[in-house]
PDB file of C-alpha atoms and ligand atoms in Angstrom:
ATOM      1  CA  MET Q 672     -13.176 206.408  81.651  1.00  0.00           C
ATOM      2  CA  LYS Q 673     -15.825 203.915  82.971  1.00  0.00           C
ATOM      3  CA  PHE Q 674     -14.507 201.733  86.156  1.00  0.00           C
ATOM      4  CA  GLN Q 675     -14.441 197.980  85.369  1.00  0.00           C
ATOM      5  CA  PRO Q 676     -14.553 194.932  87.765  1.00  0.00           C
ATOM      6  CA  LEU Q 677     -11.546 193.065  88.365  1.00  0.00           C
ATOM      7  CA  LYS Q 678     -10.719 189.228  88.502  1.00  0.00           C
ATOM      8  CA  TYR Q 679     -10.041 188.142  91.747  1.00  0.00           C
ATOM      9  CA  ILE Q 680      -9.688 184.874  94.263  1.00  0.00           C
ATOM     10  CA  TYR Q 681     -11.274 185.174  97.391  1.00  0.00           C
ATOM     11  CA  ARG Q 682     -10.922 182.667 100.308  1.00  0.00           C
ATOM     12  CA  PRO Q 683     -13.309 183.626 103.415  1.00  0.00           C
ATOM     13  CA  SER Q 684     -11.958 182.906 107.111  1.00  0.00           C
ATOM     14  CA  VAL Q 685     -13.843 180.547 109.116  1.00  0.00           C
ATOM     15  CA  LEU Q 686     -13.570 183.077 111.859  1.00  0.00           C
ATOM     16  CA  PRO Q 687     -16.660 185.606 111.915  1.00  0.00           C
ATOM     17  CA  GLU Q 688     -15.253 189.511 111.668  1.00  0.00           C
ATOM     18  CA  ALA Q 689     -11.894 188.468 110.661  1.00  0.00           C
ATOM     19  CA  ASN Q 690      -9.524 191.076 108.891  1.00  0.00           C
ATOM     20  CA  THR Q 691      -8.979 190.731 105.292  1.00  0.00           C
ATOM     21  CA  LEU Q 692      -5.686 190.633 103.617  1.00  0.00           C
ATOM     22  CA  LEU Q 693      -5.710 191.990 100.258  1.00  0.00           C
ATOM     23  CA  LEU Q 694      -3.053 191.133  97.506  1.00  0.00           C
ATOM     24  CA  PHE Q 695      -1.829 192.881  94.513  1.00  0.00           C
ATOM     25  CA  HIS Q 696       0.696 191.185  92.425  1.00  0.00           C
ATOM     26  CA  GLY Q 697       3.635 192.457  90.215  1.00  0.00           C
ATOM     27  CA  THR Q 698       3.847 192.913  86.526  1.00  0.00           C
ATOM     28  CA  GLY Q 699       3.098 189.764  84.326  1.00  0.00           C
ATOM     29  CA  GLY Q 700       1.723 187.710  87.473  1.00  0.00           C
ATOM     30  CA  ASP Q 701      -1.624 187.280  88.724  1.00  0.00           C
ATOM     31  CA  GLU Q 702      -4.094 186.671  91.649  1.00  0.00           C
ATOM     32  CA  GLU Q 703      -2.136 183.215  92.549  1.00  0.00           C
ATOM     33  CA  ASP Q 704       0.973 184.525  93.326  1.00  0.00           C
ATOM     34  CA  LEU Q 705       1.094 185.954  96.523  1.00  0.00           C
ATOM     35  CA  LEU Q 706      -1.487 183.697  98.085  1.00  0.00           C
ATOM     36  CA  ASP Q 707       1.243 181.312  99.863  1.00  0.00           C
ATOM     37  CA  ILE Q 708       2.593 184.272 101.533  1.00  0.00           C
ATOM     38  CA  ALA Q 709      -0.905 185.553 102.943  1.00  0.00           C
ATOM     39  CA  THR Q 710      -1.161 181.995 104.472  1.00  0.00           C
ATOM     40  CA  TYR Q 711       2.143 182.150 105.998  1.00  0.00           C
ATOM     41  CA  LEU Q 712       1.402 185.776 107.344  1.00  0.00           C
ATOM     42  CA  ASP Q 713      -2.058 184.796 108.829  1.00  0.00           C
ATOM     43  CA  LYS Q 714      -4.187 181.442 108.628  1.00  0.00           C
ATOM     44  CA  ASP Q 715      -7.216 183.403 110.196  1.00  0.00           C
ATOM     45  CA  VAL Q 716      -7.967 186.315 107.818  1.00  0.00           C
ATOM     46  CA  ASN Q 717     -10.131 186.301 104.697  1.00  0.00           C
ATOM     47  CA  VAL Q 718      -7.776 186.561 101.901  1.00  0.00           C
ATOM     48  CA  LEU Q 719      -8.579 188.495  98.689  1.00  0.00           C
ATOM     49  CA  SER Q 720      -6.157 188.552  95.831  1.00  0.00           C
ATOM     50  CA  LEU Q 721      -6.877 190.678  92.537  1.00  0.00           C
ATOM     51  CA  ARG Q 722      -5.843 190.655  89.040  1.00  0.00           C
ATOM     52  CA  GLY Q 723      -4.530 194.006  87.644  1.00  0.00           C
ATOM     53  CA  ASN Q 724      -6.754 195.284  84.866  1.00  0.00           C
ATOM     54  CA  VAL Q 725      -4.407 196.797  82.339  1.00  0.00           C
ATOM     55  CA  LEU Q 726      -2.334 194.394  80.025  1.00  0.00           C
ATOM     56  CA  GLU Q 727       1.169 195.319  78.726  1.00  0.00           C
ATOM     57  CA  ASN Q 728       2.482 193.043  76.095  1.00  0.00           C
ATOM     58  CA  GLY Q 729       0.079 190.521  77.395  1.00  0.00           C
ATOM     59  CA  MET Q 730       1.038 190.915  81.097  1.00  0.00           C
ATOM     60  CA  PRO Q 731      -1.384 191.884  83.940  1.00  0.00           C
ATOM     61  CA  ARG Q 732      -0.454 195.255  85.505  1.00  0.00           C
ATOM     62  CA  PHE Q 733      -2.592 197.350  87.809  1.00  0.00           C
ATOM     63  CA  PHE Q 734      -2.010 200.593  85.624  1.00  0.00           C
ATOM     64  CA  ARG Q 735      -0.323 201.922  82.590  1.00  0.00           C
ATOM     65  CA  ARG Q 736       3.318 202.878  82.407  1.00  0.00           C
ATOM     66  CA  VAL Q 737       4.839 204.975  79.789  1.00  0.00           C
ATOM     67  CA  SER Q 738       8.576 203.318  80.386  1.00  0.00           C
ATOM     68  CA  PRO Q 739       9.937 201.210  83.056  1.00  0.00           C
ATOM     69  CA  GLY Q 740      10.063 203.338  86.198  1.00  0.00           C
ATOM     70  CA  LYS Q 741       7.936 206.146  84.293  1.00  0.00           C
ATOM     71  CA  PHE Q 742       4.537 205.675  85.297  1.00  0.00           C
ATOM     72  CA  ASP Q 743       1.149 207.201  83.445  1.00  0.00           C
ATOM     73  CA  GLU Q 744       0.157 208.971  86.751  1.00  0.00           C
ATOM     74  CA  GLN Q 745      -3.452 209.843  85.262  1.00  0.00           C
ATOM     75  CA  ASP Q 746      -4.219 206.077  84.737  1.00  0.00           C
ATOM     76  CA  LEU Q 747      -2.653 205.240  88.451  1.00  0.00           C
ATOM     77  CA  ALA Q 748      -5.096 207.496  89.936  1.00  0.00           C
ATOM     78  CA  HIS Q 749      -8.014 206.208  87.991  1.00  0.00           C
ATOM     79  CA  ARG Q 750      -7.146 202.545  88.411  1.00  0.00           C
ATOM     80  CA  SER Q 751      -6.565 203.226  92.461  1.00  0.00           C
ATOM     81  CA  ASP Q 752     -10.187 204.804  92.376  1.00  0.00           C
ATOM     82  CA  GLU Q 753     -11.260 201.497  90.162  1.00  0.00           C
ATOM     83  CA  VAL Q 754     -10.238 199.309  93.010  1.00  0.00           C
ATOM     84  CA  LEU Q 755     -11.615 201.196  95.641  1.00  0.00           C
ATOM     85  CA  VAL Q 756     -15.231 201.024  94.071  1.00  0.00           C
ATOM     86  CA  PHE Q 757     -14.627 197.280  93.249  1.00  0.00           C
ATOM     87  CA  LEU Q 758     -13.757 196.600  96.711  1.00  0.00           C
ATOM     88  CA  ARG Q 759     -16.814 198.519  98.083  1.00  0.00           C
ATOM     89  CA  GLN Q 760     -19.137 196.334  96.181  1.00  0.00           C
ATOM     90  CA  LEU Q 761     -17.243 193.057  96.707  1.00  0.00           C
ATOM     91  CA  ALA Q 762     -17.543 193.656 100.464  1.00  0.00           C
ATOM     92  CA  LYS Q 763     -21.115 193.496 100.131  1.00  0.00           C
ATOM     93  CA  THR Q 764     -21.345 190.549  97.877  1.00  0.00           C
ATOM     94  CA  GLU Q 765     -18.755 188.456  99.807  1.00  0.00           C
ATOM     95  CA  GLY Q 766     -19.664 189.835 102.991  1.00  0.00           C
ATOM     96  CA  PHE Q 767     -15.840 191.413 104.448  1.00  0.00           C
ATOM     97  CA  ASN Q 768     -15.782 194.026 106.630  1.00  0.00           C
ATOM     98  CA  ILE Q 769     -14.469 196.924 104.224  1.00  0.00           C
ATOM     99  CA  ASN Q 770     -13.107 198.677 107.293  1.00  0.00           C
ATOM    100  CA  LYS Q 771     -10.685 195.702 108.286  1.00  0.00           C
ATOM    101  CA  ILE Q 772      -8.497 195.447 105.166  1.00  0.00           C
ATOM    102  CA  ILE Q 773      -4.596 194.987 105.430  1.00  0.00           C
ATOM    103  CA  ALA Q 774      -3.244 195.331 102.075  1.00  0.00           C
ATOM    104  CA  LEU Q 775       0.275 193.513 100.829  1.00  0.00           C
ATOM    105  CA  GLY Q 776       1.716 194.212  96.939  1.00  0.00           C
ATOM    106  CA  TYR Q 777       4.819 193.534  95.453  1.00  0.00           C
ATOM    107  CA  SER Q 778       6.242 195.891  92.968  1.00  0.00           C
ATOM    108  CA  ASN Q 779       3.609 196.889  90.423  1.00  0.00           C
ATOM    109  CA  GLY Q 780       1.451 195.821  93.105  1.00  0.00           C
ATOM    110  CA  ALA Q 781       3.214 198.002  95.922  1.00  0.00           C
ATOM    111  CA  ASN Q 782       2.783 200.923  93.657  1.00  0.00           C
ATOM    112  CA  ILE Q 783      -0.850 201.184  93.160  1.00  0.00           C
ATOM    113  CA  LEU Q 784      -0.753 200.064  96.929  1.00  0.00           C
ATOM    114  CA  GLY Q 785       1.110 203.487  97.804  1.00  0.00           C
ATOM    115  CA  SER Q 786      -1.188 205.601  95.387  1.00  0.00           C
ATOM    116  CA  ILE Q 787      -4.148 204.146  97.305  1.00  0.00           C
ATOM    117  CA  LEU Q 788      -2.742 204.776 100.450  1.00  0.00           C
ATOM    118  CA  LEU Q 789      -1.873 208.557  99.492  1.00  0.00           C
ATOM    119  CA  ARG Q 790      -5.393 208.833  97.908  1.00  0.00           C
ATOM    120  CA  ASN Q 791      -7.329 207.110 100.658  1.00  0.00           C
ATOM    121  CA  PRO Q 792      -5.056 207.294 103.752  1.00  0.00           C
ATOM    122  CA  ASP Q 793      -7.573 206.067 106.385  1.00  0.00           C
ATOM    123  CA  PHE Q 794      -8.836 203.088 104.155  1.00  0.00           C
ATOM    124  CA  LEU Q 795      -6.350 200.291 105.389  1.00  0.00           C
ATOM    125  CA  LEU Q 796      -5.571 199.126 108.597  1.00  0.00           C
ATOM    126  CA  GLY Q 797      -1.866 198.487 107.339  1.00  0.00           C
ATOM    127  CA  ALA Q 798      -0.025 197.825 104.217  1.00  0.00           C
ATOM    128  CA  ILE Q 799       3.027 195.851 103.217  1.00  0.00           C
ATOM    129  CA  LEU Q 800       4.879 197.256 100.285  1.00  0.00           C
ATOM    130  CA  PHE Q 801       7.546 194.875  98.664  1.00  0.00           C
ATOM    131  CA  ARG Q 802      10.079 196.539  96.234  1.00  0.00           C
ATOM    132  CA  PRO Q 803       7.972 199.781  96.041  1.00  0.00           C
ATOM    133  CA  MET Q 804       8.620 202.645  93.968  1.00  0.00           C
ATOM    134  CA  ARG Q 805       7.123 206.423  94.399  1.00  0.00           C
ATOM    135  CA  PRO Q 806       3.849 206.350  92.867  1.00  0.00           C
ATOM    136  CA  TYR Q 807       3.588 209.886  91.960  1.00  0.00           C
ATOM    137  CA  ARG Q 808       6.470 212.532  91.226  1.00  0.00           C
ATOM    138  CA  LEU Q 809       4.605 214.831  93.270  1.00  0.00           C
ATOM    139  CA  LEU Q 810       3.113 213.051  96.214  1.00  0.00           C
ATOM    140  CA  PRO Q 811      -0.336 214.537  97.387  1.00  0.00           C
ATOM    141  CA  ALA Q 812      -0.512 216.055 100.914  1.00  0.00           C
ATOM    142  CA  VAL Q 813      -3.069 213.935 102.957  1.00  0.00           C
ATOM    143  CA  ARG Q 814      -5.089 214.392 106.186  1.00  0.00           C
ATOM    144  CA  MET Q 815      -5.263 211.194 108.297  1.00  0.00           C
ATOM    145  CA  ARG Q 816      -7.429 210.008 111.466  1.00  0.00           C
ATOM    146  CA  HIS Q 817      -5.300 207.321 112.655  1.00  0.00           C
ATOM    147  CA  ALA Q 818      -1.588 206.492 111.697  1.00  0.00           C
ATOM    148  CA  CYS Q 819      -1.638 203.677 109.393  1.00  0.00           C
ATOM    149  CA  PRO Q 820       1.387 201.265 109.804  1.00  0.00           C
ATOM    150  CA  VAL Q 821       3.250 200.582 106.248  1.00  0.00           C
ATOM    151  CA  PHE Q 822       5.955 198.041 106.014  1.00  0.00           C
ATOM    152  CA  LEU Q 823       8.432 198.720 102.958  1.00  0.00           C
ATOM    153  CA  SER Q 824      11.268 196.511 101.660  1.00  0.00           C
ATOM    154  CA  SER Q 825      13.647 197.049  98.720  1.00  0.00           C
ATOM    155  CA  GLY Q 826      16.357 195.256  97.433  1.00  0.00           C
ATOM    156  CA  MET Q 827      20.010 197.061  97.579  1.00  0.00           C
ATOM    157  CA  SER Q 828      20.850 195.650  94.218  1.00  0.00           C
ATOM    158  CA  ASP Q 829      17.559 196.155  92.554  1.00  0.00           C
ATOM    159  CA  SER Q 830      18.479 197.968  89.256  1.00  0.00           C
ATOM    160  CA  THR Q 831      14.833 199.032  88.695  1.00  0.00           C
ATOM    161  CA  VAL Q 832      14.490 201.024  91.629  1.00  0.00           C
ATOM    162  CA  ASP Q 833      16.303 203.856  92.932  1.00  0.00           C
ATOM    163  CA  LEU Q 834      17.131 203.614  96.472  1.00  0.00           C
ATOM    164  CA  LYS Q 835      17.563 207.292  97.327  1.00  0.00           C
ATOM    165  CA  ASP Q 836      13.953 207.683  95.616  1.00  0.00           C
ATOM    166  CA  THR Q 837      12.540 205.039  98.100  1.00  0.00           C
ATOM    167  CA  GLU Q 838      14.376 206.616 100.866  1.00  0.00           C
ATOM    168  CA  SER Q 839      12.634 210.301 100.451  1.00  0.00           C
ATOM    169  CA  TYR Q 840       9.304 208.512  99.577  1.00  0.00           C
ATOM    170  CA  CYS Q 841       9.677 206.539 103.176  1.00  0.00           C
ATOM    171  CA  ALA Q 842      10.317 209.856 104.775  1.00  0.00           C
ATOM    172  CA  ALA Q 843       7.622 211.883 102.946  1.00  0.00           C
ATOM    173  CA  LEU Q 844       5.049 208.895 103.841  1.00  0.00           C
ATOM    174  CA  SER Q 845       6.329 209.573 107.332  1.00  0.00           C
ATOM    175  CA  ASP Q 846       5.862 213.362 107.178  1.00  0.00           C
ATOM    176  CA  ARG Q 847       2.231 212.619 106.364  1.00  0.00           C
ATOM    177  CA  GLY Q 848       1.699 210.466 109.299  1.00  0.00           C
ATOM    178  CA  PHE Q 849       2.414 206.695 108.209  1.00  0.00           C
ATOM    179  CA  LEU Q 850       4.270 204.521 110.493  1.00  0.00           C
ATOM    180  CA  ILE Q 851       6.856 203.539 108.314  1.00  0.00           C
ATOM    181  CA  THR Q 852       9.115 200.495 108.763  1.00  0.00           C
ATOM    182  CA  TRP Q 853      11.719 200.213 105.982  1.00  0.00           C
ATOM    183  CA  HIS Q 854      14.243 197.350 105.060  1.00  0.00           C
ATOM    184  CA  ARG Q 855      16.895 197.445 102.590  1.00  0.00           C
ATOM    185  CA  LEU Q 856      17.842 193.814 102.255  1.00  0.00           C
ATOM    186  CA  LYS Q 857      20.847 192.107 100.354  1.00  0.00           C
ATOM    187  CA  SER Q 858      18.683 191.047  97.022  1.00  0.00           C
ATOM    188  CA  GLY Q 859      17.855 192.454  93.871  1.00  0.00           C
ATOM    189  CA  HIS Q 860      13.902 192.892  92.650  1.00  0.00           C
ATOM    190  CA  GLY Q 861      12.844 189.604  93.472  1.00  0.00           C
ATOM    191  CA  LEU Q 862      11.481 188.550  96.413  1.00  0.00           C
ATOM    192  CA  SER Q 863      13.686 186.785  99.165  1.00  0.00           C
ATOM    193  CA  LYS Q 864      12.873 184.866 102.549  1.00  0.00           C
ATOM    194  CA  ASP Q 865      13.909 187.780 104.489  1.00  0.00           C
ATOM    195  CA  ASP Q 866      11.090 189.935 103.028  1.00  0.00           C
ATOM    196  CA  VAL Q 867       8.496 187.407 103.868  1.00  0.00           C
ATOM    197  CA  ASN Q 868      10.097 186.678 107.382  1.00  0.00           C
ATOM    198  CA  LEU Q 869      10.485 190.494 108.248  1.00  0.00           C
ATOM    199  CA  ALA Q 870       6.972 191.039 107.041  1.00  0.00           C
ATOM    200  CA  ALA Q 871       5.495 188.277 109.152  1.00  0.00           C
ATOM    201  CA  GLN Q 872       7.326 189.829 112.302  1.00  0.00           C
ATOM    202  CA  TRP Q 873       5.895 193.319 111.217  1.00  0.00           C
ATOM    203  CA  TYR Q 874       2.546 191.631 110.883  1.00  0.00           C
ATOM    204  CA  PHE Q 875       2.609 189.896 114.064  1.00  0.00           C
ATOM    205  CA  LYS Q 876       3.353 192.948 116.082  1.00  0.00           C
ATOM    206  CA  HIS Q 877       0.330 195.240 114.511  1.00  0.00           C
ATOM    207  CA  PHE Q 878      -1.999 192.465 113.663  1.00  0.00           C
ATOM    208  CA  GLY Q 879      -1.143 189.093 115.383  1.00  0.00           C
TER     209      GLY Q 879
HETATM  210  C1  MLT Z1711       7.502 196.444  87.668  1.00  0.00           C
HETATM  211  O1  MLT Z1711       8.368 196.051  87.041  1.00  0.00           O
HETATM  212  O2  MLT Z1711       6.209 196.476  87.885  1.00  0.00           O
HETATM  213  C2  MLT Z1711       8.087 197.948  88.054  1.00  0.00           C
HETATM  214  O3  MLT Z1711       9.146 197.672  88.869  1.00  0.00           O
HETATM  215  C3  MLT Z1711       6.991 198.785  88.918  1.00  0.00           C
HETATM  216  C4  MLT Z1711       6.042 199.328  88.115  1.00  0.00           C
HETATM  217  O4  MLT Z1711       6.099 199.328  86.755  1.00  0.00           O
HETATM  218  O5  MLT Z1711       4.916 199.680  88.750  1.00  0.00           O
END
């Protein structure tokens, strides 16, 4: 299958050589959804927000799923590579530094982000995964040159995600060399203020 371009919003920073905050929305969302969170985290970055290329009953997603919680892993791998190819091209046309990207994803967006991290462990400076799930049943082995910091937050009453599974996902990421910060919050699948505030603290520690 050929790679397709993605719809996006790009807001350049006024600062030269700024980092870029790359955003991935959840199922049924779009590229507008996470813009306020990006501004809250950092006013001085370029912001690039993507819209997933897959439609499920009219709802944008970043990759296909067989059923809720069961992913089409072949499509996930293909769509992850599609995003990478698109970003490499876009960095040239929009003029941001491809080596200075921090990414943030919610739910379905966190899951393609997990896949991108595992397939390209040295690509990102850091990543924020809100309500993530393990992207592949068998996680690939990775070799990385730098220990990429990764923030994850889960809802303790989120009926769509098995926390035990997320725990073993975090352990597997840590074993592979990622610097994991995982929070279990008193919430469901929806994002809460705690997610955003904890992510902001983590962001400031690593990139402030
Ligand atoms: C979702 O609704 O987006 C799921 O919880 C996660 C996914 O399908 O990637």
